[in-house]
Coordinates of C-alpha atoms in Angstrom, one line a residue:
M549 CA -4.8 -99.0 52.3
A550 CA -7.6 -100.8 54.1
L551 CA -8.8 -99.1 57.2
D552 CA -10.1 -102.1 59.0
R553 CA -12.5 -101.1 61.8
R554 CA -11.0 -97.7 62.3
K555 CA -13.5 -95.5 64.0
F556 CA -13.5 -91.8 64.7
L557 CA -16.0 -91.2 67.5
V558 CA -17.0 -87.6 68.0
G559 CA -19.8 -85.4 69.2
G560 CA -22.8 -86.2 71.3
A561 CA -21.9 -88.5 74.2
A562 CA -18.2 -88.5 73.1
A563 CA -18.2 -84.8 73.9
A564 CA -14.7 -83.3 74.0
T565 CA -12.6 -86.3 73.0
C566 CA -11.6 -88.0 69.8
L567 CA -11.2 -91.8 70.1
V568 CA -9.5 -93.8 67.4
T569 CA -9.2 -97.6 67.2
A570 CA -6.5 -98.5 64.7
G571 CA -6.6 -101.7 62.7
H572 CA -4.0 -103.2 60.4
A573 CA -3.0 -101.8 57.1
H574 CA -1.7 -103.7 54.0
A575 CA 1.2 -101.3 53.6
D576 CA 3.4 -99.3 55.9
P577 CA 1.9 -95.8 56.0
P578 CA 4.0 -92.7 56.5
E579 CA 5.0 -91.9 60.1
L580 CA 2.9 -88.7 60.0
W581 CA -0.2 -90.7 59.2
Q582 CA 0.4 -93.0 62.1
Q583 CA 0.8 -90.0 64.4
F584 CA -2.4 -88.5 63.1
V585 CA -4.3 -91.6 63.8
A586 CA -3.2 -91.4 67.4
N587 CA -4.0 -87.7 67.6
P588 CA -6.6 -86.7 64.9
C589 CA -8.0 -83.6 66.5
N590 CA -4.8 -81.8 67.6
H591 CA -2.0 -83.0 65.4
P592 CA 0.8 -80.4 65.0
Q593 CA 1.2 -80.6 61.2
I594 CA -2.0 -82.3 59.7
P595 CA -5.4 -80.6 60.0
N596 CA -8.6 -82.5 60.8
I597 CA -10.5 -82.1 57.5
A598 CA -12.8 -85.1 58.0
Y599 CA -15.8 -82.8 58.3
A600 CA -15.4 -81.0 55.0
G601 CA -18.3 -80.6 52.6
Y602 CA -22.1 -80.6 52.6
R603 CA -23.3 -81.7 56.0
F604 CA -19.8 -83.0 56.9
G605 CA -19.5 -85.0 53.7
E606 CA -23.1 -86.4 53.2
R607 CA -24.4 -86.9 49.7
P608 CA -26.8 -84.0 48.7
P609 CA -30.4 -85.0 48.6
N610 CA -31.9 -86.1 45.3
R611 CA -35.1 -84.0 45.4
P612 CA -37.8 -84.4 42.7
S613 CA -38.5 -81.6 40.2
R614 CA -41.1 -79.1 41.3
T615 CA -41.2 -77.0 38.1
N616 CA -39.8 -76.6 34.6
V617 CA -38.4 -73.2 33.4
L618 CA -40.1 -73.8 30.0
R619 CA -43.4 -73.2 31.8
Y620 CA -42.2 -69.7 32.6
G621 CA -41.4 -68.9 29.0
A622 CA -37.6 -69.7 28.9
K623 CA -36.5 -70.5 25.4
P624 CA -34.0 -73.4 25.0
D625 CA -32.6 -72.2 21.7
G626 CA -30.8 -69.1 23.0
S627 CA -33.1 -66.8 21.0
A628 CA -34.3 -64.7 24.0
D629 CA -33.2 -63.8 27.5
A630 CA -34.2 -66.6 29.9
S631 CA -32.9 -65.0 33.1
V632 CA -36.3 -63.5 34.0
A633 CA -38.1 -66.8 33.6
I634 CA -35.5 -68.8 35.5
N635 CA -35.4 -66.3 38.4
R636 CA -39.2 -66.3 38.6
A637 CA -39.2 -70.1 38.8
I638 CA -36.6 -70.0 41.5
K639 CA -38.7 -67.5 43.5
D640 CA -41.9 -69.5 43.2
V641 CA -40.2 -72.7 44.2
G642 CA -38.4 -71.0 47.0
S643 CA -41.5 -69.3 48.3
A644 CA -43.2 -72.7 48.4
G645 CA -40.5 -74.2 50.6
G646 CA -37.9 -75.4 48.1
G647 CA -37.5 -78.1 45.4
V648 CA -35.9 -78.5 42.0
V649 CA -36.2 -75.9 39.3
F650 CA -35.5 -78.0 36.1
V651 CA -33.8 -76.5 33.1
P652 CA -34.2 -79.0 30.2
A653 CA -31.5 -79.6 27.6
G654 CA -30.8 -76.6 25.4
T655 CA -29.0 -73.3 25.4
Y656 CA -30.5 -70.5 27.5
R657 CA -29.4 -67.0 27.0
I658 CA -29.0 -65.1 30.3
D659 CA -28.7 -61.3 30.1
D660 CA -28.9 -61.0 33.9
I661 CA -27.7 -62.7 37.1
I662 CA -29.4 -66.0 38.0
E663 CA -30.2 -65.6 41.7
V664 CA -30.5 -68.6 43.8
G665 CA -31.6 -66.9 47.0
Y666 CA -33.9 -69.3 48.8
D667 CA -33.1 -72.3 51.1
N668 CA -33.5 -75.8 49.7
V669 CA -33.8 -74.7 46.0
I670 CA -31.9 -76.7 43.5
L671 CA -31.2 -75.4 40.0
R672 CA -30.9 -78.5 37.9
G673 CA -30.0 -78.9 34.3
A674 CA -30.1 -82.1 32.2
G675 CA -26.3 -82.5 32.5
S676 CA -23.3 -80.2 31.9
G677 CA -23.1 -81.6 28.3
Q678 CA -26.8 -80.9 27.6
T679 CA -27.9 -77.7 29.4
T680 CA -26.0 -74.4 28.9
L681 CA -26.6 -71.0 30.4
F682 CA -25.0 -68.6 27.9
A683 CA -24.1 -65.4 29.7
T684 CA -24.0 -62.3 27.4
R685 CA -23.2 -59.6 29.9
S686 CA -20.6 -59.1 32.6
L687 CA -21.3 -58.2 36.2
E688 CA -19.9 -54.8 35.6
Q689 CA -22.5 -54.3 32.8
I690 CA -25.3 -55.6 34.9
V691 CA -24.5 -54.1 38.3
G692 CA -21.8 -51.5 37.7
I693 CA -18.2 -50.8 38.6
N694 CA -17.0 -52.6 41.8
R695 CA -14.0 -51.6 43.8
S696 CA -12.1 -53.0 46.7
R697 CA -13.0 -51.5 50.1
Y698 CA -9.3 -51.3 50.8
G699 CA -8.9 -48.6 48.0
G700 CA -7.3 -48.5 44.6
S701 CA -8.7 -48.8 41.1
N702 CA -8.7 -52.6 40.8
S703 CA -12.0 -54.3 39.9
A704 CA -13.5 -56.2 42.8
W705 CA -15.2 -58.4 40.2
S706 CA -11.8 -60.0 40.0
W707 CA -12.6 -62.0 43.1
C708 CA -16.3 -61.8 43.9
G709 CA -19.7 -62.2 42.4
G710 CA -21.1 -64.7 39.9
L711 CA -23.5 -64.9 37.0
V712 CA -25.1 -67.7 38.9
W713 CA -25.1 -66.4 42.5
V714 CA -26.1 -68.6 45.4
C715 CA -26.6 -66.2 48.3
H716 CA -29.6 -65.6 50.6
R717 CA -31.8 -62.9 49.0
D718 CA -31.7 -60.9 52.2
R719 CA -27.9 -60.9 52.1
R720 CA -27.4 -60.4 48.4
T721 CA -29.8 -57.4 48.1
P722 CA -27.9 -55.1 50.4
L723 CA -24.6 -56.3 48.8
I724 CA -25.8 -55.2 45.3
E725 CA -27.3 -51.9 46.6
A726 CA -23.9 -51.1 48.3
I727 CA -22.0 -51.7 45.1
K728 CA -24.4 -49.6 43.0
T729 CA -24.0 -46.7 45.4
Q730 CA -20.2 -47.3 45.7
R731 CA -20.3 -48.1 49.4
W732 CA -17.9 -51.0 48.9
P733 CA -19.2 -53.7 51.3
L734 CA -17.8 -56.3 53.5
E735 CA -18.6 -59.6 51.8
G736 CA -18.8 -61.9 54.8
W737 CA -20.6 -63.5 57.7
I738 CA -21.3 -60.3 59.6
G739 CA -22.9 -58.1 57.0
N740 CA -21.8 -55.1 54.9
E741 CA -20.6 -53.0 57.7
G742 CA -19.7 -55.8 60.1
A743 CA -22.6 -55.3 62.5
D744 CA -25.4 -57.7 61.4
T745 CA -24.9 -60.1 64.4
S746 CA -25.9 -60.3 68.0
V747 CA -24.2 -62.1 70.8
I748 CA -26.0 -65.2 72.0
T749 CA -23.6 -66.1 74.8
T750 CA -19.9 -65.8 75.7
I751 CA -17.5 -68.7 76.2
V752 CA -16.1 -69.1 79.7
G753 CA -12.5 -70.2 80.3
A754 CA -9.8 -71.5 78.0
V755 CA -10.6 -74.4 75.5
P756 CA -7.9 -76.5 73.7
R757 CA -7.8 -76.8 70.0
G758 CA -9.6 -80.0 68.8
S759 CA -12.2 -79.9 71.6
F760 CA -15.8 -80.5 71.0
T761 CA -17.1 -78.9 74.2
V762 CA -17.2 -75.4 75.5
T763 CA -18.5 -73.9 78.6
V764 CA -20.8 -70.8 78.1
A765 CA -22.1 -68.1 80.4
D766 CA -25.7 -68.7 79.4
A767 CA -27.0 -71.6 77.4
G768 CA -30.6 -70.4 77.3
G769 CA -30.6 -69.5 73.7
L770 CA -28.9 -72.7 72.4
E771 CA -30.4 -76.0 71.4
P772 CA -29.2 -79.0 69.3
G773 CA -29.1 -78.3 65.6
R774 CA -28.9 -74.5 65.9
R775 CA -26.4 -72.8 63.6
V776 CA -24.2 -70.2 65.3
L777 CA -21.2 -68.2 64.5
L778 CA -18.1 -68.5 66.7
Q779 CA -16.3 -65.1 66.8
V780 CA -12.9 -64.8 68.4
D781 CA -11.0 -61.5 68.9
D782 CA -7.2 -61.1 69.1
D783 CA -5.1 -59.6 71.8
P784 CA -2.9 -56.6 71.3
A785 CA 0.2 -58.8 70.9
H786 CA -1.5 -60.7 68.0
G787 CA -1.6 -63.9 70.0
L788 CA -4.4 -65.4 67.9
L789 CA -2.6 -64.8 64.6
K790 CA 0.6 -66.3 66.0
H791 CA -1.4 -69.3 67.2
M792 CA -2.9 -69.8 63.7
C793 CA 0.7 -69.9 62.5
G794 CA 1.6 -72.7 65.0
D795 CA 3.1 -70.5 67.7
I796 CA 6.5 -71.0 66.3
P797 CA 9.3 -68.7 67.5
G798 CA 9.5 -66.8 64.2
T799 CA 6.0 -65.4 64.8
E800 CA 7.5 -63.2 67.5
S801 CA 9.9 -61.4 65.2
Y802 CA 7.4 -61.1 62.3
I803 CA 6.0 -57.6 61.9
W804 CA 2.2 -57.8 62.3
T805 CA 1.4 -54.2 62.8
D806 CA 1.7 -53.1 59.2
K807 CA -0.4 -56.0 57.8
T808 CA -3.5 -53.7 57.7
K809 CA -5.5 -56.0 55.3
L810 CA -4.9 -59.0 57.5
L811 CA -5.8 -57.1 60.7
S812 CA -9.1 -56.0 59.1
Y813 CA -10.2 -59.7 58.8
K814 CA -10.6 -60.0 62.5
P815 CA -12.5 -61.2 64.4
F816 CA -11.9 -64.8 63.4
M817 CA -15.4 -66.2 62.4
W818 CA -16.2 -69.9 62.2
P819 CA -19.8 -71.1 61.7
V820 CA -20.7 -74.3 63.6
R821 CA -23.8 -76.3 64.5
I822 CA -24.7 -77.2 68.1
A823 CA -24.8 -80.9 68.8
A824 CA -25.9 -81.0 72.4
V825 CA -26.5 -78.8 75.4
K826 CA -26.2 -79.9 79.0
G827 CA -26.3 -77.2 81.6
S828 CA -23.6 -74.7 80.7
E829 CA -21.7 -77.2 78.6
V830 CA -22.3 -77.0 74.9
T831 CA -21.1 -79.7 72.5
L832 CA -20.2 -78.6 69.0
A833 CA -20.7 -80.8 65.9
Q834 CA -17.0 -80.7 65.0
P835 CA -13.7 -80.0 66.7
L836 CA -12.4 -76.5 67.2
P837 CA -9.8 -75.5 64.6
V838 CA -8.1 -73.1 67.1
E839 CA -7.8 -73.0 70.8
L840 CA -9.7 -70.4 72.7
R841 CA -7.9 -68.3 75.3
T842 CA -9.7 -66.1 77.8
E843 CA -8.1 -62.9 76.5
W844 CA -9.6 -63.5 73.0
N845 CA -13.2 -62.8 74.0
A846 CA -14.7 -65.9 72.3
R847 CA -18.5 -65.8 71.9
L848 CA -21.3 -67.4 70.0
T849 CA -23.4 -65.0 67.9
T850 CA -25.9 -64.9 65.1
S851 CA -24.7 -64.1 61.5
A852 CA -26.0 -62.2 58.5
P853 CA -28.6 -64.2 56.6
A854 CA -27.0 -67.4 55.3
I855 CA -28.5 -69.7 52.6
T856 CA -28.7 -73.5 53.3
G857 CA -29.6 -76.5 51.3
A858 CA -29.3 -74.9 47.9
G859 CA -27.7 -76.6 44.9
V860 CA -26.7 -76.2 41.3
E861 CA -26.5 -79.3 39.2
G862 CA -26.0 -80.6 35.7
L863 CA -25.3 -77.5 33.6
T864 CA -22.6 -75.4 31.8
I865 CA -22.2 -71.7 32.4
R866 CA -20.6 -70.3 29.2
M867 CA -19.6 -66.7 28.7
V868 CA -19.7 -64.7 25.6
K869 CA -16.1 -64.9 24.3
T870 CA -14.1 -61.8 25.3
I871 CA -10.4 -61.0 25.6
R872 CA -8.9 -62.2 28.8
P873 CA -8.4 -59.0 30.9
A874 CA -5.3 -57.7 32.5
H875 CA -4.7 -58.7 36.1
L876 CA -7.2 -57.3 38.5
Q877 CA -9.2 -55.6 35.7
D878 CA -11.9 -58.3 35.4
K879 CA -15.3 -57.2 34.2
G880 CA -17.1 -60.0 36.0
Y881 CA -17.6 -62.8 33.5
N882 CA -17.7 -65.1 36.6
G883 CA -19.3 -68.5 36.8
L884 CA -20.8 -69.8 40.1
V885 CA -20.4 -68.2 43.5
F886 CA -21.6 -69.5 46.9
Q887 CA -21.7 -66.5 49.3
C888 CA -22.7 -66.7 53.0
A889 CA -23.8 -70.3 52.0
W890 CA -23.8 -73.2 54.5
D891 CA -24.4 -76.8 53.5
C892 CA -24.9 -76.2 49.8
W893 CA -23.5 -77.9 46.7
A894 CA -22.7 -78.0 43.0
D895 CA -22.5 -81.2 41.0
D896 CA -21.6 -81.7 37.3
V897 CA -21.2 -78.0 36.6
S898 CA -18.7 -76.6 34.0
V899 CA -17.7 -73.0 33.5
V900 CA -16.3 -71.9 30.1
D901 CA -14.5 -68.7 29.0
S902 CA -14.8 -67.0 32.3
D903 CA -12.9 -64.4 34.2
N904 CA -13.4 -66.5 37.4
G905 CA -14.8 -70.0 37.6
F906 CA -16.0 -71.1 41.0
L907 CA -15.9 -68.7 44.0
L908 CA -16.5 -69.6 47.7
V909 CA -17.0 -66.4 49.6
S910 CA -17.8 -66.8 53.3
A911 CA -19.0 -70.4 52.6
K912 CA -19.2 -73.2 55.0
G913 CA -19.7 -76.9 54.3
V914 CA -20.1 -76.5 50.5
T915 CA -19.3 -79.4 48.2
L916 CA -18.2 -78.9 44.6
S917 CA -18.1 -82.2 42.9
R918 CA -17.4 -83.0 39.2
T919 CA -16.8 -79.4 38.4
R920 CA -14.6 -78.1 35.5
V921 CA -13.2 -74.8 34.3
S922 CA -12.0 -74.5 30.7
G923 CA -11.8 -72.1 27.8
R924 CA -9.8 -69.0 27.1
G925 CA -8.1 -68.8 30.6
Q926 CA -9.2 -67.3 33.9
H927 CA -7.9 -65.2 36.7
H928 CA -9.1 -67.6 39.4
S929 CA -10.3 -71.0 38.4
Y930 CA -11.3 -71.8 42.0
A931 CA -11.1 -69.3 44.9
C932 CA -11.9 -69.7 48.6
R933 CA -12.0 -66.4 50.5
E934 CA -13.4 -64.4 53.3
Q935 CA -13.2 -66.9 56.1
S936 CA -14.7 -69.8 54.2
H937 CA -14.4 -73.1 56.1
D938 CA -14.8 -76.8 55.7
N939 CA -15.6 -76.8 52.0
L940 CA -14.8 -79.8 49.7
V941 CA -13.8 -79.5 46.1
E942 CA -13.6 -83.1 44.7
D943 CA -13.2 -84.6 41.2
F944 CA -12.4 -81.2 39.8
A945 CA -10.6 -80.2 36.6
I946 CA -8.9 -77.1 35.1
G947 CA -8.4 -77.5 31.4
K948 CA -5.6 -76.3 29.3
F949 CA -6.3 -72.8 28.0
T950 CA -7.6 -72.6 24.5
E951 CA -5.9 -69.2 23.9
P952 CA -2.5 -67.8 24.9
P953 CA -2.6 -65.4 27.8
T954 CA -3.0 -61.7 27.0
P955 CA -0.2 -59.4 28.2
G956 CA -0.6 -58.5 31.8
S957 CA -3.0 -61.2 32.7
G958 CA -2.4 -63.8 35.5
H959 CA -3.8 -67.1 36.6
H960 CA -3.7 -68.6 40.0
G961 CA -5.4 -72.0 39.9
I962 CA -6.9 -73.1 43.2
N963 CA -6.7 -70.4 45.8
V964 CA -7.5 -70.1 49.5
E965 CA -7.0 -67.0 51.6
G966 CA -8.5 -64.8 54.3
L967 CA -8.2 -66.9 57.5
S968 CA -10.0 -69.8 55.7
C969 CA -9.5 -73.2 57.2
G970 CA -10.6 -76.8 56.9
N971 CA -11.0 -76.7 53.1
V972 CA -10.1 -79.7 50.8
W973 CA -9.2 -80.1 47.2
S974 CA -9.3 -83.8 46.3
R975 CA -8.9 -85.9 43.2
G976 CA -8.2 -83.1 40.8
R977 CA -6.5 -82.7 37.4
M978 CA -5.0 -79.3 36.7
E979 CA -3.6 -78.6 33.3
A980 CA -2.9 -75.0 34.3
G981 CA -2.5 -73.0 37.5
T982 CA -0.9 -73.6 40.9
F983 CA -1.7 -74.3 44.6
D984 CA -2.3 -70.6 45.4
T985 CA -2.8 -68.7 48.6
H986 CA -3.3 -64.9 48.3
R987 CA -1.7 -64.4 51.7
G988 CA -4.3 -63.6 54.3
L989 CA -3.1 -66.4 56.6
P990 CA -5.2 -69.4 55.5
F991 CA -4.5 -72.4 57.8
G992 CA -5.5 -76.0 58.2
N993 CA -6.2 -76.7 54.5
V994 CA -5.5 -79.8 52.4
R995 CA -4.8 -80.6 48.7
T996 CA -4.7 -84.4 48.1
E997 CA -4.5 -86.7 45.1
V998 CA -4.1 -84.0 42.5
E999 CA -2.1 -84.0 39.2
I1000 CA -0.9 -80.5 38.2
F1001 CA 0.9 -78.8 35.4
N1002 CA 2.2 -76.1 37.8
D1003 CA 2.5 -72.9 35.8
G1004 CA 0.5 -70.3 37.9
S1005 CA 1.6 -67.9 40.6
H1006 CA 0.5 -67.0 44.1
G1007 CA -1.1 -63.7 44.7
G1008 CA -1.8 -61.4 47.6
S1009 CA -0.6 -58.0 48.7
A1010 CA 2.1 -57.6 51.3
D1011 CA -0.3 -56.1 53.8
A1012 CA -2.4 -59.3 53.7
G1013 CA 0.2 -61.1 55.9
P1014 CA 1.7 -64.6 55.7
L1015 CA 1.2 -66.9 52.7
Y1016 CA 0.5 -69.8 55.0
G1017 CA -0.7 -70.5 58.5
A1018 CA -0.1 -73.8 60.3
R1019 CA -1.3 -77.3 59.3
F1020 CA -1.3 -77.0 55.5
A1021 CA -1.0 -80.5 54.0
H1022 CA -0.1 -81.4 50.4
W1023 CA -0.6 -85.2 50.1
N1024 CA -0.1 -87.4 47.0
I1025 CA 0.6 -84.7 44.4
T1026 CA 2.0 -85.4 40.9
V1027 CA 3.6 -82.3 39.3
T1028 CA 3.9 -83.1 35.6
N1029 CA 6.3 -80.2 34.8
E1030 CA 8.4 -80.6 38.0
R1031 CA 8.0 -77.0 39.2
A1032 CA 8.2 -76.8 43.0
G1033 CA 6.7 -73.4 43.7
C1034 CA 3.5 -73.4 45.9
V1035 CA 3.5 -77.3 46.0
K1036 CA 6.5 -78.3 47.9
I1037 CA 5.9 -76.2 51.0
D1038 CA 7.9 -77.7 53.8
H1039 CA 10.4 -74.9 53.7
V1040 CA 7.8 -72.1 53.7
A1041 CA 4.7 -73.1 55.5
P1042 CA 4.9 -73.4 59.3
C1043 CA 3.9 -76.7 61.0
S1044 CA 2.9 -78.2 57.6
A1045 CA 3.1 -81.6 56.0
T1046 CA 4.3 -82.3 52.5
V1047 CA 3.8 -86.0 51.9
G1048 CA 4.1 -88.1 48.7
I1049 CA 4.9 -85.5 46.0
S1050 CA 6.8 -86.3 42.8
T1051 CA 10.3 -84.9 42.3
V1052 CA 10.3 -81.1 41.7
R1053 CA 12.8 -78.4 41.0
E1054 CA 12.8 -74.7 41.9
F1055 CA 12.2 -72.5 38.8
G1056 CA 9.9 -69.6 38.0
Q1057 CA 8.3 -68.3 41.2
I1058 CA 10.5 -69.3 44.1
D1059 CA 8.8 -69.3 47.5
R1060 CA 10.3 -67.5 50.5
P1061 CA 9.3 -68.1 54.1
D1062 CA 7.5 -65.4 56.0
F1063 CA 9.0 -66.5 59.3
T1064 CA 12.6 -66.9 60.5
G1065 CA 13.9 -69.9 62.4
P1066 CA 12.6 -73.5 62.4
L1067 CA 9.2 -73.9 60.8
E1068 CA 8.6 -77.3 62.4
S1069 CA 7.3 -78.7 59.1
K1070 CA 7.5 -82.2 57.8
L1071 CA 8.5 -83.7 54.5
E1072 CA 7.8 -87.5 53.9
S1073 CA 7.8 -89.8 50.9
Y1074 CA 9.4 -87.2 48.7
G1075 CA 9.9 -88.2 45.1
T1076 CA 7.1 -90.8 45.0
T1077 CA 3.3 -90.7 44.9
A1078 CA 3.0 -94.4 46.0
V1079 CA 1.9 -93.2 49.4
H1080 CA -0.7 -94.8 51.7
P1081 CA -3.3 -93.7 52.3
P1082 CA -3.4 -92.2 48.8
N1083 CA -6.1 -89.7 49.7
L1084 CA -5.9 -87.8 53.0
H1085 CA -9.5 -86.7 53.1
R1086 CA -10.9 -90.1 52.4
A1087 CA -8.7 -91.7 55.0
Q1088 CA -9.8 -89.2 57.6
R1089 CA -13.4 -89.8 56.7
A1090 CA -12.8 -93.6 57.2
L1091 CA -11.5 -92.9 60.7
R1092 CA -14.9 -91.2 61.4
G1093 CA -16.6 -94.4 60.2
F1094 CA -17.7 -93.1 56.8
A1095 CA -16.8 -94.6 53.4

């Protein structure tokens, strides 16, 4: 569909409002899309995901090479451990202010973790078909046993950590130290024990969802471009969690008090940049994903150290071939993780024979483009956890497994959980897996223009709360095996939109709603993928004036 002269004017002088000028389309779009165009910042079923990805969807910079790992003694024939050389090159380039660490074509054996811990450092290979990092040891062998802070004997390497680990060195070091001493850490924005932040200022009064402007008690510590962390508490009646589920009547009868894992995720944390400051009025660089009520104690704070401007490009991360482990017993043959990362990216990266492929752990504005997971089968191909927001996974692929699953193993596909919002999976081909949430009330996320062989299952323990919050959108989805579970969600996700999916049937895992009563969800263009616009993310970006 042509989006002639549609503009989505936000931020700066536009302050708290979204203005849209609608042009003419070549085909009649779904009614939901027309409604969204009229109300893009506060639509009841469709989230605003026009700001997803690196710097709200910008192309990552093409920086020149600063050094070559061969100069540090790395061997491209796999004959010796290259991790020391690669990490030394990263440290030198990072200490000099950033740049590209080039890894020429070849196979590089890595017996340790590759640590990208400096802002503006790019680890760049010659292409995913030419440069391979061959990982010989698991995270359990390198670091040690890792367990969930919620108890039990399951391996926490089943959902965290990577053999290429993009995380600020001052955040990653205490994480590793805590694991080694079995003080199982918090993984997110506020540090291992949840105290590595300080309040900059509090927000005064109520603010509607979709607003760009907040009033603060003291704007003295704020300036345009500063990165801050919005923290929002809940009230004793769980009003914030109910709001994240669309404030539908069924949230009143839902039992929240025994959802101990979900309740431990609070406060809600959303990193955001400051666009402008005028007196006590502060303009944010993007619209609020939730409303702010006075009883929720909203404030702007610092965060634990976050890495920015880092990238991984043009390489394959291949693991030594092992037997696929039983569910939740992963040893940590994990590919690439972005943790406490903001405005970072990966491009043309493949992960082969892993336990877990790509992990976003408390990540904000990360773009994964042209990524692929393949090989013997994984636990999570892509996972987005621990209040990760506004990330973009585009042109992605999950290959058909090369080996049959081992008894007791499980595969989820593309997962989002843990109060994460604003995330997008776009233009993907999945030959295995499903559209997973692991409960934990993710809300406001989109999967669009994806072809899927739907054979995975959703995860999550019962104490993690609802499978879906409000404003989940599945838009233009082709299900090649016609399995409905986790894809057709109009009957399970509150205030959601299922638009343009092929005909599906219920078999295998059958979804059940968490909430009683009307869910206020929408189903349009069912049974066809000839829907316009074909890609919800791209269409929303066009409304902002970006191609």
